[in-house]
Short mmCIF file of C-alpha atoms in Angstrom, two decimals:
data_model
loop_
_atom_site.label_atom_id
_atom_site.label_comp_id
_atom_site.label_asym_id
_atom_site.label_seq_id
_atom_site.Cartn_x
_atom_site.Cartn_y
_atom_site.Cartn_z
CA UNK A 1 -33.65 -37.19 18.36
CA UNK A 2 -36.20 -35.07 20.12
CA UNK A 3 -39.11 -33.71 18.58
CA UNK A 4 -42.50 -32.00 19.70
CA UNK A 5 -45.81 -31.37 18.69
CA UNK A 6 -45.00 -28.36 17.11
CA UNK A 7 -42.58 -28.70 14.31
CA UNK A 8 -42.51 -26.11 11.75
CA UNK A 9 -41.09 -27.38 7.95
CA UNK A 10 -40.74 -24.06 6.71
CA UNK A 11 -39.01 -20.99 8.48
CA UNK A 12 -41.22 -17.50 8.20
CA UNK A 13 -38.57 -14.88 7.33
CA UNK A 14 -38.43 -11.91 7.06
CA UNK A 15 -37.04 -10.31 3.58
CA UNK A 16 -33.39 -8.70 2.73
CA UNK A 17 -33.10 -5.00 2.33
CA UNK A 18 -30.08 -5.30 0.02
CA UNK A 19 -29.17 -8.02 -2.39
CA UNK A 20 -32.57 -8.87 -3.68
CA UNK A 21 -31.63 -10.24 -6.92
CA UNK A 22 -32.10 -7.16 -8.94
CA UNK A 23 -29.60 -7.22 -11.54
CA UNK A 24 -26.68 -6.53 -9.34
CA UNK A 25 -23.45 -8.37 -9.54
CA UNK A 26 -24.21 -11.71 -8.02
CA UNK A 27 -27.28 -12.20 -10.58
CA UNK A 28 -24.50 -12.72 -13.24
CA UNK A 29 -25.00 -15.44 -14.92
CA UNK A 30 -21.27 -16.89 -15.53
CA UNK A 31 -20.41 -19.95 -17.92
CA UNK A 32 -17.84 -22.19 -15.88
CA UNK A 33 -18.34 -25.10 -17.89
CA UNK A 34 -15.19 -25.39 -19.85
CA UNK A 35 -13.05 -24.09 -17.34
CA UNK A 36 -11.53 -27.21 -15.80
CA UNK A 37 -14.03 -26.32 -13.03
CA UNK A 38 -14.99 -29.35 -11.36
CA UNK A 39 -18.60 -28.11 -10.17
CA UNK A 40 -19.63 -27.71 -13.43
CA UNK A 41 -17.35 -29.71 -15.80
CA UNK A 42 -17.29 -32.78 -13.12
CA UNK A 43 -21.91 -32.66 -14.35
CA UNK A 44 -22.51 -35.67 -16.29
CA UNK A 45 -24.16 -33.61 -18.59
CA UNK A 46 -24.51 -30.12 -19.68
CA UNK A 47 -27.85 -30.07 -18.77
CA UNK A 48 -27.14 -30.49 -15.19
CA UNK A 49 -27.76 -27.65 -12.29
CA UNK A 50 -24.91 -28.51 -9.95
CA UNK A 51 -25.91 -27.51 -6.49
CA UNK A 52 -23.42 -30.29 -4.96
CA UNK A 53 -19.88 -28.86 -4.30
CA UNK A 54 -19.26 -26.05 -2.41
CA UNK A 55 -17.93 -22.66 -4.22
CA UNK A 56 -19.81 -20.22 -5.37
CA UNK A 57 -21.29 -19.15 -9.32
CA UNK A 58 -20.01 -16.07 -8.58
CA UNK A 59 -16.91 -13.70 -9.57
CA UNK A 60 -14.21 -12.84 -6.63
CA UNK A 61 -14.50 -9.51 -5.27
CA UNK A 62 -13.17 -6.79 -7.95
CA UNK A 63 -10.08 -5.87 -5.27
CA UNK A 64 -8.74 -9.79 -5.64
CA UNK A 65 -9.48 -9.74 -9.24
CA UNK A 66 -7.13 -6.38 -9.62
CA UNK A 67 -4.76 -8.30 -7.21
CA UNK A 68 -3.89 -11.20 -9.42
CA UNK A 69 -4.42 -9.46 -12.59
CA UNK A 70 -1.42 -7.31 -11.50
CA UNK A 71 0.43 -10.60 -10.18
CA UNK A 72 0.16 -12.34 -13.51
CA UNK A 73 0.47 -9.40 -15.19
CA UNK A 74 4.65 -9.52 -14.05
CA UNK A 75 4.85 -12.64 -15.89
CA UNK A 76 7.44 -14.73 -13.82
CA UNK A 77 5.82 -17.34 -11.88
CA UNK A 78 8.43 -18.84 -9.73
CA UNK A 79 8.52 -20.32 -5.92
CA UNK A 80 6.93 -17.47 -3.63
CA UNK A 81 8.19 -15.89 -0.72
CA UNK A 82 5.20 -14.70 1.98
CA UNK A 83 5.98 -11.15 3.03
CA UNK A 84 4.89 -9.42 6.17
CA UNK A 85 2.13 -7.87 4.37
CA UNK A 86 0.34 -10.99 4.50
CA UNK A 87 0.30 -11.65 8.03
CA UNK A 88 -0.42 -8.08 8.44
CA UNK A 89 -4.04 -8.09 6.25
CA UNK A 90 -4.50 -11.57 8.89
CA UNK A 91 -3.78 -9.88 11.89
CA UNK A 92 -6.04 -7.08 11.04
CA UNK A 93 -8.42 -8.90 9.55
CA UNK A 94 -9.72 -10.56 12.76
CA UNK A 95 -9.02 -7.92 15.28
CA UNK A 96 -11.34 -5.67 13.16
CA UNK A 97 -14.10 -8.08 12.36
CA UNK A 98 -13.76 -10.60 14.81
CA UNK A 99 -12.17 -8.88 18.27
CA UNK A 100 -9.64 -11.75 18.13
CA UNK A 101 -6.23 -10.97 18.13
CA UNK A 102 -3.91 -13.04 16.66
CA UNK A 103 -0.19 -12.96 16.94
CA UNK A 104 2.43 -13.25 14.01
CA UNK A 105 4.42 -16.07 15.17
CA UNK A 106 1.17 -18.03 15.83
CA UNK A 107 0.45 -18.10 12.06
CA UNK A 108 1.40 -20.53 10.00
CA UNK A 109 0.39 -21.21 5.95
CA UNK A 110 -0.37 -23.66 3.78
CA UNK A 111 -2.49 -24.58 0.99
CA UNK A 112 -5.51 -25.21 1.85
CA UNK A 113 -8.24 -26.23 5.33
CA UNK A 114 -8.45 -29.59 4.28
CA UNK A 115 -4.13 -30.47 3.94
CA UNK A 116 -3.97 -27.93 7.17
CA UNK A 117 -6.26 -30.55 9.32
CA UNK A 118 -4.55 -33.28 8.05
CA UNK A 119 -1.21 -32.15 9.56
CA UNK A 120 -2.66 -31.25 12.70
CA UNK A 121 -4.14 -34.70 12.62
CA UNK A 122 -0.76 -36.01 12.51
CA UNK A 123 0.88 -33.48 14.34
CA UNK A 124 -1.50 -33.83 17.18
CA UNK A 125 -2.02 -37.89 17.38
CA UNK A 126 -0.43 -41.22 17.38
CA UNK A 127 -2.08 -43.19 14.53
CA UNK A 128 -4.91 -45.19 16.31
CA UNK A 129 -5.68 -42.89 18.35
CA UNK A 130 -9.71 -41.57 18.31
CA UNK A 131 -10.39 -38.17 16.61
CA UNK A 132 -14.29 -37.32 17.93
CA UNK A 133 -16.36 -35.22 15.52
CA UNK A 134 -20.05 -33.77 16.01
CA UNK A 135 -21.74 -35.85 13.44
CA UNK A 136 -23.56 -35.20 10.30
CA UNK A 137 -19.94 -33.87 9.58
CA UNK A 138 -17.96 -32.87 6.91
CA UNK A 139 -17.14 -35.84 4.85
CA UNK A 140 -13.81 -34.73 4.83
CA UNK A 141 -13.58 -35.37 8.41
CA UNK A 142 -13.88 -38.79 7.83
CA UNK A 143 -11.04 -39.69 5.47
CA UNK A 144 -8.60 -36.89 6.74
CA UNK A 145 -8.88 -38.93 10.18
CA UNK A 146 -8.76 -42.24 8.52
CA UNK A 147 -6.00 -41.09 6.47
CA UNK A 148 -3.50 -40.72 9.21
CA UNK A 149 -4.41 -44.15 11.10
CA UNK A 150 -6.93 -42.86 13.71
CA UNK A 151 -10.56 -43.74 14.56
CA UNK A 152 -13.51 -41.50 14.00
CA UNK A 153 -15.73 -41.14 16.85
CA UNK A 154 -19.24 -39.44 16.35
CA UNK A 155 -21.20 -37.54 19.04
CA UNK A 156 -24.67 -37.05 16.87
CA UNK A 157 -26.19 -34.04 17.24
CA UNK A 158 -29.66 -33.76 18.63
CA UNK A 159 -32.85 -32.07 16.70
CA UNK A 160 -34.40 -30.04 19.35
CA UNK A 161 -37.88 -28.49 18.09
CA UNK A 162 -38.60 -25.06 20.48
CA UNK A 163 -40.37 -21.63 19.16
CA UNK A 164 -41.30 -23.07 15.72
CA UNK A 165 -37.18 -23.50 15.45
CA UNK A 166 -35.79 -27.04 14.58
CA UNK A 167 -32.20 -26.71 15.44
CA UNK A 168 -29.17 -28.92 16.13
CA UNK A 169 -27.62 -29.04 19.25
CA UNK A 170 -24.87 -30.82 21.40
CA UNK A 171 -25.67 -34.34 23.11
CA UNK A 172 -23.53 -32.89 25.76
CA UNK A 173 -23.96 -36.18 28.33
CA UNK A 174 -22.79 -38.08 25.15
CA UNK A 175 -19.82 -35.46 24.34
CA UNK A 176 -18.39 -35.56 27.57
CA UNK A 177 -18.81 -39.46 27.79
CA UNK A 178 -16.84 -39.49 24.03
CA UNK A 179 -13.96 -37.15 25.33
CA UNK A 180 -13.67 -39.50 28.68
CA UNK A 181 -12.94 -42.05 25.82
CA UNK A 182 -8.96 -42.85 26.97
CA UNK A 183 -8.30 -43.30 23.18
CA UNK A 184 -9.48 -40.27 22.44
CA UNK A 185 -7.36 -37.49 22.09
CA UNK A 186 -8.36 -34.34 19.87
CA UNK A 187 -11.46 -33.28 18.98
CA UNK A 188 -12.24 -31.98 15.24
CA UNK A 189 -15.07 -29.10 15.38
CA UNK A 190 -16.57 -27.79 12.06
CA UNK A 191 -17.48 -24.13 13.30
CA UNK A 192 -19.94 -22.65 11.43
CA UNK A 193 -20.78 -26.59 11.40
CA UNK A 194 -20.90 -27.82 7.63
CA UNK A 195 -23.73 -29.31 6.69
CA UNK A 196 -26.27 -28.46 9.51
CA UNK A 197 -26.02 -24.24 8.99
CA UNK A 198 -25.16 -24.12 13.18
CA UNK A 199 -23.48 -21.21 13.94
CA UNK A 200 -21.73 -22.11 17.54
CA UNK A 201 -22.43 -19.84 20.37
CA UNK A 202 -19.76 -18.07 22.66
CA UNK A 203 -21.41 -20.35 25.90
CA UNK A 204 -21.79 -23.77 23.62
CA UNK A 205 -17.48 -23.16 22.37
CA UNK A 206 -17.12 -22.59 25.62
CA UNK A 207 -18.27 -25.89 27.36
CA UNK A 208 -16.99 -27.79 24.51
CA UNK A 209 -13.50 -26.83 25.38
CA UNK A 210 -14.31 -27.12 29.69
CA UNK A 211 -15.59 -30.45 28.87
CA UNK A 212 -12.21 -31.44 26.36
CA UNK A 213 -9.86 -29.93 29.04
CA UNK A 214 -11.15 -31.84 32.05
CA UNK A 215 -10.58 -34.60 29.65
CA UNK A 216 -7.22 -33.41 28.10
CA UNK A 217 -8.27 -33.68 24.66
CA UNK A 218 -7.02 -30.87 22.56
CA UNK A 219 -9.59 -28.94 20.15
CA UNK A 220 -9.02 -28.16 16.61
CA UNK A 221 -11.63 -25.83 14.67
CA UNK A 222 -12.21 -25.82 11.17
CA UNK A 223 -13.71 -22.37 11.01
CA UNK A 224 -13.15 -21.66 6.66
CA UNK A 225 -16.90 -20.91 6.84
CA UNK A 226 -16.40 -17.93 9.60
CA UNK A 227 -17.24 -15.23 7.30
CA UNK A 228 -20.55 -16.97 5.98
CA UNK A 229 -23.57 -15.88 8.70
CA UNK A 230 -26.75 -14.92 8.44
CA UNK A 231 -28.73 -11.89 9.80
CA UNK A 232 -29.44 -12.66 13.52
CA UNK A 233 -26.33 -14.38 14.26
CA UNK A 234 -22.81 -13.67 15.27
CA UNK A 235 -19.24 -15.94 14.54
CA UNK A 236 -17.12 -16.63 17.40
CA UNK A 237 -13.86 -17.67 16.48
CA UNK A 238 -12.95 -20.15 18.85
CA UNK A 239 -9.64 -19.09 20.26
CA UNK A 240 -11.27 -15.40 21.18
CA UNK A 241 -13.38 -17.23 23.49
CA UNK A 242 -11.15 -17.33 26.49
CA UNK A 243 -7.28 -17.64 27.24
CA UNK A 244 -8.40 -21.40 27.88
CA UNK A 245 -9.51 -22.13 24.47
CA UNK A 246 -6.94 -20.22 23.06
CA UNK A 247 -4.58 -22.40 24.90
CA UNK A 248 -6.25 -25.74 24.05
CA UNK A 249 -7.51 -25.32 20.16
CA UNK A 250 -5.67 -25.32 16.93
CA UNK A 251 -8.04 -22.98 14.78
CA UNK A 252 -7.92 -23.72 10.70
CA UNK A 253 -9.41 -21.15 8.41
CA UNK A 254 -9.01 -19.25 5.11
CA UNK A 255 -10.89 -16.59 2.48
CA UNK A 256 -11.19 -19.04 0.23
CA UNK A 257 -15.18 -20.21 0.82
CA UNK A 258 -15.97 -16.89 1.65
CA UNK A 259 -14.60 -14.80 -1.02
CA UNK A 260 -14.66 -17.74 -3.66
CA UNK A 261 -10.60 -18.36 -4.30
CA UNK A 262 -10.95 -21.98 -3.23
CA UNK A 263 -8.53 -22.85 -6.67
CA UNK A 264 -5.58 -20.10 -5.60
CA UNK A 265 -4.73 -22.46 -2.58
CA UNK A 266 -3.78 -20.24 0.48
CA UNK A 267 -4.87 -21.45 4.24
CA UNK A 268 -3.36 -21.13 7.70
CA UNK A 269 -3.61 -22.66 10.57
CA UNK A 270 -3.57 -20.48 14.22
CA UNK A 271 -1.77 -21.93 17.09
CA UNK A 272 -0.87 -20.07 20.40
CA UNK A 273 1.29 -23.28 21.80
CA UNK A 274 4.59 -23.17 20.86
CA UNK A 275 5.40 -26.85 20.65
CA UNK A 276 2.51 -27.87 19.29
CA UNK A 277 3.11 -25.19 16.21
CA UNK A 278 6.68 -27.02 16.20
CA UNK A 279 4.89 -30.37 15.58
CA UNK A 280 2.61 -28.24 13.05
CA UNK A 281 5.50 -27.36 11.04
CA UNK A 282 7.43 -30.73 11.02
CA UNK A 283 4.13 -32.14 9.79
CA UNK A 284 3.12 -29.61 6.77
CA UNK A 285 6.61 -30.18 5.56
CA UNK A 286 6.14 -33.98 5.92
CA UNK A 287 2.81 -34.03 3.88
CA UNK A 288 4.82 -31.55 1.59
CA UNK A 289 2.15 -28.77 1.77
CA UNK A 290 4.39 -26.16 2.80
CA UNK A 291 4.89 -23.86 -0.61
CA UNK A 292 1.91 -21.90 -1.92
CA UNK A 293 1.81 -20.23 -5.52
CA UNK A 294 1.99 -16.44 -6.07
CA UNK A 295 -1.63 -15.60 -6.37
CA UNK A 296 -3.23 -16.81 -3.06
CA UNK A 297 -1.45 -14.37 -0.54
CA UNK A 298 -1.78 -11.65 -2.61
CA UNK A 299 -5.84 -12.38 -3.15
CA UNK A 300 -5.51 -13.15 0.67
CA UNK A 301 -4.41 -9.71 1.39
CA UNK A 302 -6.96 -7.77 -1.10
CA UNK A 303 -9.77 -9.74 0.35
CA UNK A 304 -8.80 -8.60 3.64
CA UNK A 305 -8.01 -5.27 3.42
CA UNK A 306 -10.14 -4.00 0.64
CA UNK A 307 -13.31 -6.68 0.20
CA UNK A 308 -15.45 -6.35 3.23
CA UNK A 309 -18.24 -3.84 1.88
CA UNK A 310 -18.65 -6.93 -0.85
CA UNK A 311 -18.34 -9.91 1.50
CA UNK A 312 -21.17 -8.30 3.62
CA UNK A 313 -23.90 -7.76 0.43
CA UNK A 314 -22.82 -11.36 -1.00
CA UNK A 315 -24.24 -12.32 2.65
CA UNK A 316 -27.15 -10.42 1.94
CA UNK A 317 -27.27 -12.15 -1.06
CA UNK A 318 -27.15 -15.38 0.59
CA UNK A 319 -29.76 -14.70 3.33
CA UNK A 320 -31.99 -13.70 -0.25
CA UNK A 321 -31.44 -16.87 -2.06
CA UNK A 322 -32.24 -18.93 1.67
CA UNK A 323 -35.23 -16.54 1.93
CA UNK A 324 -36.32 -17.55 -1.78
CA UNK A 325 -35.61 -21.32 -1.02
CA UNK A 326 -37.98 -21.12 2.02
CA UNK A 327 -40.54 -19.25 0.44
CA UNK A 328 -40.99 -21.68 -2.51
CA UNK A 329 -40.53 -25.05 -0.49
CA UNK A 330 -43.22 -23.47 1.58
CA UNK A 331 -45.78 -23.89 -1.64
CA UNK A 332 -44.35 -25.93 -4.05
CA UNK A 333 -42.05 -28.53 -1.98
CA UNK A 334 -44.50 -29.87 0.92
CA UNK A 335 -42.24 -33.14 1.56
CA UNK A 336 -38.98 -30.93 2.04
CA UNK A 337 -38.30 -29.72 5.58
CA UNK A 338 -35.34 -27.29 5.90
CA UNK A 339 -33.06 -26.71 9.10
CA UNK A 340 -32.78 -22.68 9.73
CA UNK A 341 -29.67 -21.67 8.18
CA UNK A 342 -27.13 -19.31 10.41
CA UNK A 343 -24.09 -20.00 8.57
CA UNK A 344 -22.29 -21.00 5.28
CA UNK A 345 -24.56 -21.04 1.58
CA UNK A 346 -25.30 -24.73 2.23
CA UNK A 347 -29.10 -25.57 3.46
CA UNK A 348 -29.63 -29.07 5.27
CA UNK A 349 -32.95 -30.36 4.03
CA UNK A 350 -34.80 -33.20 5.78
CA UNK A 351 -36.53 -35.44 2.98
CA UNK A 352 -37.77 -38.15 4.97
CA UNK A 353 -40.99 -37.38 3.84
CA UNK A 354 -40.46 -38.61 0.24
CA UNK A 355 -39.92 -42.44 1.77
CA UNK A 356 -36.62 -42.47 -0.25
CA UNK A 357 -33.49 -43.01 1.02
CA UNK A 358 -30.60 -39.91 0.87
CA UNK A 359 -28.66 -41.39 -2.05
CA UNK A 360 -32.42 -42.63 -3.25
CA UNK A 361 -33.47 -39.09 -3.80
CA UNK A 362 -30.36 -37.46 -5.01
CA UNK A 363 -30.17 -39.71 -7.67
CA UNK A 364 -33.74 -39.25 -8.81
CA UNK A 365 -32.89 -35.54 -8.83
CA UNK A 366 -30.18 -36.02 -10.84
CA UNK A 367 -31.76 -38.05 -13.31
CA UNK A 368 -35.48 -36.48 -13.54
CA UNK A 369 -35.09 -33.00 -12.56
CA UNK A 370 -31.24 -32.80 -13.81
CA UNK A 371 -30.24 -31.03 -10.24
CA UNK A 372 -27.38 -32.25 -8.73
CA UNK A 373 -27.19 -32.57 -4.74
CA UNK A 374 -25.28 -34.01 -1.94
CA UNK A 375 -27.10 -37.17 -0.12
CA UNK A 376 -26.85 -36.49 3.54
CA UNK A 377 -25.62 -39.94 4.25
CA UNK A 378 -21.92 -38.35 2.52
CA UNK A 379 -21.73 -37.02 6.25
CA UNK A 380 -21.99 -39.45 8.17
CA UNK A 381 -24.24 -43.00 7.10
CA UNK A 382 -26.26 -42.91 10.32
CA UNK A 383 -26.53 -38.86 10.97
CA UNK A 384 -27.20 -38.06 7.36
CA UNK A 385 -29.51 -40.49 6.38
CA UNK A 386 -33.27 -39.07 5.35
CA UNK A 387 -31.02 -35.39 4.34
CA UNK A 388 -29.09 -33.63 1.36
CA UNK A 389 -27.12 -30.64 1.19
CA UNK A 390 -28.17 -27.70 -1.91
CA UNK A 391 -25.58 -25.13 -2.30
CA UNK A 392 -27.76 -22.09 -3.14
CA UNK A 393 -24.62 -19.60 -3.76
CA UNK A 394 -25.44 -19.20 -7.18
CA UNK A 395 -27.93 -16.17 -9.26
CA UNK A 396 -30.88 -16.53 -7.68
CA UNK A 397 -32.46 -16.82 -11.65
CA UNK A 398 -29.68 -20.58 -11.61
CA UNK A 399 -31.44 -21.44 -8.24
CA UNK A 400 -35.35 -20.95 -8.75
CA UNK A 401 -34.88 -23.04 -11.93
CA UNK A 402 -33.68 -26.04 -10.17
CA UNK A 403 -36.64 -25.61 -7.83
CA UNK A 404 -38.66 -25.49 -10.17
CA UNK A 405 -37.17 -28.17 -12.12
CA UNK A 406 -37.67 -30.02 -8.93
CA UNK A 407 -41.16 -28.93 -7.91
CA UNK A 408 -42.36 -30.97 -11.02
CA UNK A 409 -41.16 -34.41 -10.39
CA UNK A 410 -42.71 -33.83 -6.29
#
């Protein structure tokens, strides 16, 4: 870990133009508990702020909502066929916002990001095999590679400290040295990266995949976060970066983070090679993930053809509630230090500070301030120790409560 003289715990930035918390739709203040929801009903008490899982206190876009209203609305709720119109609102979709362009026959669905990189876990390895990761990672990394008999190997990520930033970055010598690994085989990339806020840069995909090549280890990007970035910064969808990486990745995504469906169950996976989307297939039927219900395509299609003025002020939104978080662990939270976030609703804050361990200082959240966060050390024991995640896509009234909540027991 590298680190100079002139850290900087709190970001300056500047405010949103739009989104500012003024009574607009994402201040509405919604009661899940009761709802079999497992952010809020999962709390082990009702007085609990859950800031731990990630989806979003907020209602779909009113397009989806229509959608499946009219779906359920038919009343028959049998085994569903996915019509062209589907891979249509996809193919769309990322041409328009994205510049990628994505074939039909390279598509193929299931029911969600995490089953979809468990089959191309299988599809893609021999069980002991090594599945490299850029750790603090997902935690689902972890078991979906253990789960199908192969090894985790973590390449940490480096704090770099440069124009009052305190970023993450690649330990390239040490990526290139993990890929040379002869047990290693694919590499699993989190891109935007879950739970440091990185958003991945055209030139840093790019060596990633020169460096995985030379080393013929195939690349498969978890990108459900793509639609999740913050003023300043721009996704790259891996594939679109050149013919090589479209070549050599397996790309996973799906509206569901983004537009808040996560419970509908609709996810693809994007594959240009056609024998590894033969392998693909065999394997989604072998874990048995291969029929969706009738409401995710169809909220897959009005999210993607009619919900992109309301994804873009929900990232205002976002960028508010971050700005709101920095502003008041600025005055109030002098022990937290948080990583800029370019991507995804899900701030990594250092709390080394407090001398308490991750798990240390969740659980005193939990049980003082009633706040419920994710320890760091959920992804990865080593990389995530001194950390914990907040989700802060919730009414900005939900969120400054827990701060304060929090602020009192500093």
């Amino acid at each position: 870990m590298k680190k100079t003289d002139n850290e900087c715990p709190h970001q300056v930035i500047e405010h949103p133009s739009r989104g500012e918390g003024l009574g607009g739709p994402f201040d509405e203040l919604i009661e899940r508990r009761g709802t079999g929801c497992v952010k809020w009903d999962e709390s082990p008490s009702a007085d609990v702020i859950p800031l731990w899982v990630a989806d979003m206190d907020f209602k779909a876009a009113p397009a989806i909502l229509k959608a499946v209203r009219k779906r359920a609305e038919h009343g028959v709720f049998g085994y569903t066929v996915v019509g062209n119109d589907y891979y249509e609102a996809i193919i769309a979709w990322f041409r328009r916002r994205h510049q990628w362009t994505i074939h039909r026959e390279e598509i193929l669905y299931t029911t969600g990001v995490v089953p979809a990189m468990s089959v191309a876990i299988k599809a893609l390895t021999m069980p002991g095999e090594k599945v490299l990761i850029l750790s603090p990672d997902y935690n689902c990394f972890f078991s979906s590679i253990r789960n199908n008999g192969c090894e985790v190997l973590e390449s940490r990520l480096l704090l770099y400290y440069s124009n009052k930033q305190n970023r993450f970055e690649v330990d390239w010598t040490d990526f290139e040295a993990c890929c040379a690994d002869e047990k290693t085989t694919v590499f699993l990339l989190c891109n935007p990266h879950n739970p440091t806020g990185r958003v991945w840069t055209r030139d840093e995909l790019e060596r990633m995949n020169d460096i995985c090549l030379r080393h013929g280890v195939k690349v498969v990007s978890d990108e459900i976060h793509c639609e999740l970035i913050m003023p300043g910064h721009t996704f790259q969808p891996f594939a679109a970066v050149s013919e090589q990486c479209r070549q050599n990745s397996v790309v996973l995504n799906s509206p569901s983070k983004s537009f808040n469906t996560a419970g509908l169950q609709i996810a693809n996976i994007i594959c240009a090679q056609p024998e590894w989307r033969r392998r693909l297939d065999r394997a989604i039927n072998i874990n048995e993930v291969c029929d969706v219900g009738p409401f995710g395509p169809v909220a897959l299609i009005a999210a993607y053809n009619e919900s992109e003025a309301w994804l873009d002020e929900l990232c205002q939104y976002l960028w508010g509630n971050y700005t709101a978080l920095c502003d008041f662990a600025a005055k109030h939270l002098p022990l937290w230090q948080l990583r800029p976030l370019e991507g995804t609703y899900l701030p990594w804050v250092d709390i080394t500070a407090t001398g308490m361990t991750s798990q240390q200082y969740a659980d005193l959240l939990l049980q003082k301030a009633r706040v419920w966060v994710n320890p760091g050390t959920m992804y990865g024991p080593q990389s995530g120790e001194g950390y914990i995640r907040l989700n802060i896509a919730c009414p900005r009234a939900r969120l400054m409560e827990a701060l304060e909540r929090i602020s009192k027991i500093e």
